[in-house]
Coordinates of C-alpha atoms in Angstrom, one line a residue:
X1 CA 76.2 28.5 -51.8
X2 CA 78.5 31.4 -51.2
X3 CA 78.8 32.8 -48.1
X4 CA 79.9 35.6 -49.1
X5 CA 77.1 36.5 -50.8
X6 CA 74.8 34.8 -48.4
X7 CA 75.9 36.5 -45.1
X8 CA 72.4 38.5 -44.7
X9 CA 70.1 35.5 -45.3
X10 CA 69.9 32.8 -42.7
X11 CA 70.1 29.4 -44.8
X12 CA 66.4 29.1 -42.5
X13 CA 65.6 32.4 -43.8
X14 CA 66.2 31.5 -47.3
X15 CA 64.3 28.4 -47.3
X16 CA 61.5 29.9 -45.8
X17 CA 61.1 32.8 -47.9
X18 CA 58.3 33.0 -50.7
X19 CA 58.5 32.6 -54.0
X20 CA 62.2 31.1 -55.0
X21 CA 63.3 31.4 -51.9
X22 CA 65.9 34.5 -53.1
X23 CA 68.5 31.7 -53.4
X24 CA 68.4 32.2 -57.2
X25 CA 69.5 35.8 -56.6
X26 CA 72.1 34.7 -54.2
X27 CA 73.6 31.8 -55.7
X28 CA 76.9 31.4 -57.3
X29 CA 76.1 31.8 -61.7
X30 CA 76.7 29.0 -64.1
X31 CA 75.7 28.6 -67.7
X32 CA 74.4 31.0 -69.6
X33 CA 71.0 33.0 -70.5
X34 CA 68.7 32.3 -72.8
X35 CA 64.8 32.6 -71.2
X36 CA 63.4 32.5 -74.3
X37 CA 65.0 29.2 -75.9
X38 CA 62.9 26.5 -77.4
X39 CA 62.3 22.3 -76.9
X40 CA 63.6 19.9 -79.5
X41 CA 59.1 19.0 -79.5
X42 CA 58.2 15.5 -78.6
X43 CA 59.4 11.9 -79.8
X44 CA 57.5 8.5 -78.9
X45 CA 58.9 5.8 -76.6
X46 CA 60.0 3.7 -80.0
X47 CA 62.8 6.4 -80.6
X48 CA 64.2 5.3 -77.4
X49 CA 66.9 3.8 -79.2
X50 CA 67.9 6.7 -81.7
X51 CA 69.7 10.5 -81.5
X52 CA 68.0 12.1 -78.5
X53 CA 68.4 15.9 -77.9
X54 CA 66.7 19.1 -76.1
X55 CA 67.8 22.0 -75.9
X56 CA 66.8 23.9 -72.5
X57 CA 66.5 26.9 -71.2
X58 CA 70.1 27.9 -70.3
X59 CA 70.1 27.8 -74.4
X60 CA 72.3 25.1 -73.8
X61 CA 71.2 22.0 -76.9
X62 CA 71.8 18.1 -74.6
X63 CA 72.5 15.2 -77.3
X64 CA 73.1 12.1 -76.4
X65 CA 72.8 8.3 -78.5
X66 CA 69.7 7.6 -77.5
X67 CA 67.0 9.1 -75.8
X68 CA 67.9 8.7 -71.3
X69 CA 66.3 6.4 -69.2
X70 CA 68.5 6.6 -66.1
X71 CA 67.2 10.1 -65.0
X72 CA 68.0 11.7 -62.1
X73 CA 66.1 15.0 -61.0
X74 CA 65.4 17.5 -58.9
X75 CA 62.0 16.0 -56.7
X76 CA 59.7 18.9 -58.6
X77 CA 61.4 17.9 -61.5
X78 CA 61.0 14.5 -61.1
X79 CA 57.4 15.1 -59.8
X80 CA 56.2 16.7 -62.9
X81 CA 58.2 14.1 -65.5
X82 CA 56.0 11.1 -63.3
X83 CA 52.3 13.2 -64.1
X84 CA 53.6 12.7 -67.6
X85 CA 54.5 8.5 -67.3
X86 CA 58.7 9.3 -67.2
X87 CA 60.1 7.8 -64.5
X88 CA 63.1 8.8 -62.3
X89 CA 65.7 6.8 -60.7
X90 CA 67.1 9.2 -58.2
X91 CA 65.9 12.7 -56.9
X92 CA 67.6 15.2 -54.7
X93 CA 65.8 17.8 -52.3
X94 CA 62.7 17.8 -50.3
X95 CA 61.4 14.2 -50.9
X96 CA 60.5 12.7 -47.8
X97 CA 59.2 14.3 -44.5
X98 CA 60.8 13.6 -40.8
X99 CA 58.0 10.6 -40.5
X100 CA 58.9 8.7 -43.5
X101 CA 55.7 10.4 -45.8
X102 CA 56.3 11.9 -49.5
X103 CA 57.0 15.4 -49.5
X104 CA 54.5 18.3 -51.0
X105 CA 57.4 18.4 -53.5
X106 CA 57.0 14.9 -54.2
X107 CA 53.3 14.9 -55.6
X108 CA 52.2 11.6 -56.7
X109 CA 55.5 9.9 -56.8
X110 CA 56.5 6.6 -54.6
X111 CA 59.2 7.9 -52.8
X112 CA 59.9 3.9 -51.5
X113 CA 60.8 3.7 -55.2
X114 CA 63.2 6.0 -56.2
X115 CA 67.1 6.5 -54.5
X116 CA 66.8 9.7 -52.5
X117 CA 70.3 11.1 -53.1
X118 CA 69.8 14.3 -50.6
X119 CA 66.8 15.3 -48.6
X120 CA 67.7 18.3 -47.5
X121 CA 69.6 21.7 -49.0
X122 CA 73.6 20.8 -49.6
X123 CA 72.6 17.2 -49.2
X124 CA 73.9 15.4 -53.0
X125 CA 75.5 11.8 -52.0
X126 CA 77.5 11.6 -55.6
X127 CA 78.7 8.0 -54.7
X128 CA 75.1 7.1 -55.4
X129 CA 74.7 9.4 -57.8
X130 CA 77.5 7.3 -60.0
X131 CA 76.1 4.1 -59.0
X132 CA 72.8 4.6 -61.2
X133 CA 74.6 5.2 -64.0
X134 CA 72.8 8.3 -64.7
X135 CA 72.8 9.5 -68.7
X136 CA 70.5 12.8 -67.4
X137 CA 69.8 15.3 -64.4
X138 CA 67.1 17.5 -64.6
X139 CA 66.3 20.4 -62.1
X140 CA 64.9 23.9 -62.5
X141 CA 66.5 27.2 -62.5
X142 CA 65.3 30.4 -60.5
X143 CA 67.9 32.7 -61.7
X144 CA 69.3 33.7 -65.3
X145 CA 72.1 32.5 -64.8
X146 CA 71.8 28.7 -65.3
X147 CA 71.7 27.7 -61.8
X148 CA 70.6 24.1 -61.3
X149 CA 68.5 23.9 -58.0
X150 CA 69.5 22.2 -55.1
X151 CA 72.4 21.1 -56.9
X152 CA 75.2 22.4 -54.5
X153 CA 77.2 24.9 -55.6
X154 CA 80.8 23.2 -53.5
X155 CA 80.2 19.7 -55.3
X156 CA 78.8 20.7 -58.4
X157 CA 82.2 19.6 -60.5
X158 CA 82.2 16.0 -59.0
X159 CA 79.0 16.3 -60.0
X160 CA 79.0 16.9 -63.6
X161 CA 82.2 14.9 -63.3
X162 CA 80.0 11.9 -63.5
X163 CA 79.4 12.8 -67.0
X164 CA 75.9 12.6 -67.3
X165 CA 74.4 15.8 -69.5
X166 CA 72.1 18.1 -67.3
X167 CA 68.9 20.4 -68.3
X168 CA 67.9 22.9 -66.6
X169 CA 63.9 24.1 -66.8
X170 CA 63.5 27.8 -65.7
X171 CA 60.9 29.0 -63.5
X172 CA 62.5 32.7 -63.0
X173 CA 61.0 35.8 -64.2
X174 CA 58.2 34.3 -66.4
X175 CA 54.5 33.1 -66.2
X176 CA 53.2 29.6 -65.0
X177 CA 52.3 28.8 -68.7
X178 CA 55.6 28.9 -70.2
X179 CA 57.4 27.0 -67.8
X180 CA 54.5 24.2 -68.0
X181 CA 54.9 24.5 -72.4
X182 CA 58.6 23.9 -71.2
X183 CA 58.5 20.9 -68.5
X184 CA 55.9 19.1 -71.5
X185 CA 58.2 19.3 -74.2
X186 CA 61.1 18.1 -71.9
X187 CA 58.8 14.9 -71.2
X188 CA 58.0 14.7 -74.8
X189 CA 61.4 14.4 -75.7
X190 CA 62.0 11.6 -73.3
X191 CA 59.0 9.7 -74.8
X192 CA 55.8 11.0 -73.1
X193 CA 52.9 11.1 -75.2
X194 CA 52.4 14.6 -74.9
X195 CA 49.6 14.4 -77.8
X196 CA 47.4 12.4 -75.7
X197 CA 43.3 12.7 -74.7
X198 CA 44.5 12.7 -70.9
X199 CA 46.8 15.5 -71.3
X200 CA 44.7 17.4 -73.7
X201 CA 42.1 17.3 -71.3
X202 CA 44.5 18.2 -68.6
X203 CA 45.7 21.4 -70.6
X204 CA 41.7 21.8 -70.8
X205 CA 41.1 22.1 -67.2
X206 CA 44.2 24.3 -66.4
X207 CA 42.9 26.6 -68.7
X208 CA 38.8 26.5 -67.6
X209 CA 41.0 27.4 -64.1
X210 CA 42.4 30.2 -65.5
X211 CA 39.6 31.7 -66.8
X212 CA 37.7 31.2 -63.5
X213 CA 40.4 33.0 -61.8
X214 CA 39.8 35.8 -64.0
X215 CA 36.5 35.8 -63.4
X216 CA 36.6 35.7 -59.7
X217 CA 39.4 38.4 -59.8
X218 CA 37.3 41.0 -61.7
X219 CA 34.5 40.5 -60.3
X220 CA 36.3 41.1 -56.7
X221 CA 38.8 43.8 -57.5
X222 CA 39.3 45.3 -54.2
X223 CA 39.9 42.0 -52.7
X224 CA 43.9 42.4 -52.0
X225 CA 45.8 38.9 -51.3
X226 CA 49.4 38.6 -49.7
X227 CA 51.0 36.0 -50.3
X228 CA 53.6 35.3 -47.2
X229 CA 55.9 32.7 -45.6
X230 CA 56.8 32.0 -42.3
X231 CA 60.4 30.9 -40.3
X232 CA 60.6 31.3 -36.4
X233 CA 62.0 35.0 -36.2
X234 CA 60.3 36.4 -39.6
X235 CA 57.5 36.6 -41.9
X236 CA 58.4 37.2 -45.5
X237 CA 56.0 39.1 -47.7
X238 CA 56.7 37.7 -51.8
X239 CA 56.7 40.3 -54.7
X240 CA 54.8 39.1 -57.7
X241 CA 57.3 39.9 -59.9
X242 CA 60.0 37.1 -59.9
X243 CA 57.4 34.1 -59.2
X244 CA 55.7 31.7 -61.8
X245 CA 52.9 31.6 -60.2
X246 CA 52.8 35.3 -58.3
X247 CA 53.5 36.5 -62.2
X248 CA 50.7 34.4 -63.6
X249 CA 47.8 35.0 -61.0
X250 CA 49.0 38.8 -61.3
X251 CA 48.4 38.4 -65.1
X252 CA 44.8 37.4 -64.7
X253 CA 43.7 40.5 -62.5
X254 CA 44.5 39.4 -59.0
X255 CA 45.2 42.3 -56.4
X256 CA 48.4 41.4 -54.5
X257 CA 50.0 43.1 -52.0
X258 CA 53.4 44.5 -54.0
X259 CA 56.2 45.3 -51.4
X260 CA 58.6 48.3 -53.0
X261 CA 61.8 47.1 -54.9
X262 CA 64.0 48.9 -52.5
X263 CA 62.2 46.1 -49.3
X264 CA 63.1 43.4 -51.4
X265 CA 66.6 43.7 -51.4
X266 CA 67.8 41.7 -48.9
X267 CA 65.4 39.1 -50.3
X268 CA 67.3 39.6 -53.8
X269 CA 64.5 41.1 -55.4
X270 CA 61.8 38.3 -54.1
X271 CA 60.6 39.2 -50.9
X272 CA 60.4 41.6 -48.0
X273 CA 61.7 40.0 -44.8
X274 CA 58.8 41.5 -41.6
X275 CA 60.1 41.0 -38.0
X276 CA 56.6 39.5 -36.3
X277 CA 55.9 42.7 -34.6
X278 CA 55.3 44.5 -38.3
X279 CA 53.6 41.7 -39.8
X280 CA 50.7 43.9 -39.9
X281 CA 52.4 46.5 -42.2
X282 CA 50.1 45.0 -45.9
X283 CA 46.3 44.7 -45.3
X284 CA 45.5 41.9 -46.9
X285 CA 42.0 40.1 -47.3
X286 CA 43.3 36.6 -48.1
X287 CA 47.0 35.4 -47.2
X288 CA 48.2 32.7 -49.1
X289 CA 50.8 30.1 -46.9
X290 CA 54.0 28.8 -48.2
X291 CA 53.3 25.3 -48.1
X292 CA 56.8 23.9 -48.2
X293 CA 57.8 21.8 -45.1
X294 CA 61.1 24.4 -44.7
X295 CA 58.4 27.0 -43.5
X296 CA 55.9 26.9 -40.4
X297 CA 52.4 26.5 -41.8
X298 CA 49.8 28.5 -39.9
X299 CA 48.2 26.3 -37.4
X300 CA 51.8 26.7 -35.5
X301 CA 52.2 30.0 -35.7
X302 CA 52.0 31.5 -32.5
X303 CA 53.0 35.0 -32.5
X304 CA 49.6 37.3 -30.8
X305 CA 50.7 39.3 -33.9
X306 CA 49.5 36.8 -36.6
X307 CA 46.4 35.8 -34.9
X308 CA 44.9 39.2 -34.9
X309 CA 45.6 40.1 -38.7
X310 CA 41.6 40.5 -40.0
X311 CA 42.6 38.1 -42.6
X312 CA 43.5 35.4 -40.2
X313 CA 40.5 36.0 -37.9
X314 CA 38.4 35.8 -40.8
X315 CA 39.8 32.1 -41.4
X316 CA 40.9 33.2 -44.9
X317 CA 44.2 31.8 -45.0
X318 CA 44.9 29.5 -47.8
X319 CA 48.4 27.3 -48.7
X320 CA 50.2 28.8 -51.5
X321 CA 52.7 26.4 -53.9
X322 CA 55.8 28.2 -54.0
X323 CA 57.5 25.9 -55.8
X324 CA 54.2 24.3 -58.4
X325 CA 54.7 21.5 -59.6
X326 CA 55.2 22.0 -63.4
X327 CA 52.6 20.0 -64.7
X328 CA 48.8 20.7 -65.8
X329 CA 47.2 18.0 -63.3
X330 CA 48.9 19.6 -60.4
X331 CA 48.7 23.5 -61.6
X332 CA 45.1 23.3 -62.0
X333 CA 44.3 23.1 -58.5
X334 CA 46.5 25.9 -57.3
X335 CA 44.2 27.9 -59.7
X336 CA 41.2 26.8 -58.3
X337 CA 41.8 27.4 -54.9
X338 CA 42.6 30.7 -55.4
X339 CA 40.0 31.3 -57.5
X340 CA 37.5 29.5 -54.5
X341 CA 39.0 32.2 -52.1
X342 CA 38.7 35.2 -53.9
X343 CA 35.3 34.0 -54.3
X344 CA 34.3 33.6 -51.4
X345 CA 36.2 36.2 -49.4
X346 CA 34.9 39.3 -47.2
X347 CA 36.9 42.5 -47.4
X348 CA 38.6 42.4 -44.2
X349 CA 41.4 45.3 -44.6

């Protein structure tokens, strides 16, 4: 991460913040842009021993003999590849929590079972990296520039140095359907069967969620929804603009609360950064929660502030994804919920 850069986001702040976090905006570029490139389409587990390639969203076409089985990924990443049968070896980032459990970022992988080769931002232990022989890493991208997340900026070299081939998956500046379309033909190309009843009838769901959330959003137009984040010194209000899913729920009618470009500045473009005492400045009849474990989740908030906002006395608060997990089993709910909410909500503001 570059300090420079970084000088008027705490690292806390950062993490915290909605949407991606505004670390895409403020970290060091690499790679180039293509955010409209293609997938190389799916191959079966029998091609495992012939030509494998996939070219990703940097634009950037990975080849290699056969098709990778020592994968190590970012813990979304690697989340998403698992709903799909691939298996990682490693993962780096938010994997397990301070009491041992599986991260949210984890979903329904056994973290006991795969080499955890950071836990925490900065954290990327390359001896172990080596030691799996990795022949790919996979992690996703929240900037145009072809910046691999949670891959630190100050070892990246040693990293590639390893020589295994990376792919980076974007989930900057486009809508939740895309980057799913891209994470499935990824896992295709490593030998999912992406032509399968279960993930047909997966694809099925997410969009019967969808179209409920439409629903619920026109019928309800004057219900407004903020979608915030919390650290101990400020609340963080995300723009819609920059977000999969923000982009998406937009898309399908949803009325969020929009902070002005020139607030989001310091949040490079993602967010507007409240001290407590203004986290009344957006009415808002439903606040959805950054559920990461880097931000505080509302039952310890404390500030007098929070607890008096109509949408918090109302007890419509609801977690909000802010990194989904690319995959249709675990969108599908994130739909849902907020489609439940808007639902079911009074106008409060």
């Amino acid at each position: 991460m570059s300090n420079a850069r970084a000088t008027s986001l705490s690292r806390r702040g950062l993490l915290a913040a909605g949407g991606a976090l505004g670390l895409g905006a403020v970290l060091a570029a690499c790679g180039s842009d293509d955010k409209k490139s293609g997938g190389s389409g799916s191959e079966t587990a029998a091609a495992k021993s012939g030509p494998w390639s996939f070219k990703d969203d940097r634009g950037q076409t990975v080849k290699a003999d056969r098709t990778p089985s020592n994968i190590v990924a970012f813990v979304g990443a690697a989340a998403a590849l698992h709903d799909y049968g691939i298996q990682v070896k490693g993962v780096f980032g938010p994997t397990k929590t301070k009491d041992g459990k599986a991260d949210v970022q984890a979903g329904d992988m056994d973290v006991d079972k795969v080499t955890i080769l950071g836990n925490e931002w900065g954290q990327f232990n390359i001896e172990k990296y080596a030691s799996l022989a990795p022949d790919l890493l996979v992690s996703t991208m929240f900037d145009d520039a072809g910046t691999l997340w949670y891959v630190p900026e100050e070892s990246k070299k040693k990293i590639l140095a390893v020589g295994a081939p990376t792919v980076g998956i974007s989930v900057y500046d486009r809508q939740m359907p895309t980057s799913l379309e891209r994470m499935l033909a990824l896992a295709g190309s490593l030998g999912a069967d992406v032509d399968s009843d279960k993930v047909k009838q997966a694809k099925k769901r997410f969009e019967d969620a969808a179209a409920r959330l439409r629903a619920a959003a026109k019928a309800k137009p004057d219900i407004k929804v903020m979608a915030g984040s919390a650290s101990q010194e400020l609340f963080y209000v995300s723009g819609t603009n920059l977000s999969i899913d923000l982009e998406y729920f937009k898309a399908l009618g949803v009325n969020f609360v929009e902070p002005p470009e020139s607030a989001k500045k310091q949040g490079g473009g993602w967010f507007e950064s409240l001290s407590w005492e203004n986290v009344d400045k957006y009415p808002a009849d439903i606040i959805m929660m950054d559920n990461r474990t880097s931000a505080i989740q509302p039952a310890d908030i404390t500030e007098a502030t929070w607890k008096k906002l109509p949408a918090v006395k109302a007890g419509q608060v609801i977690p909000r994804t802010a990194e989904p997990i690319l995959s249709y089993d675990k969108c599908t709910p994130l739909l849902e919920d907020l489609a439940k909410a808007i639902e079911t909500a009074k106008k409060v503001s």
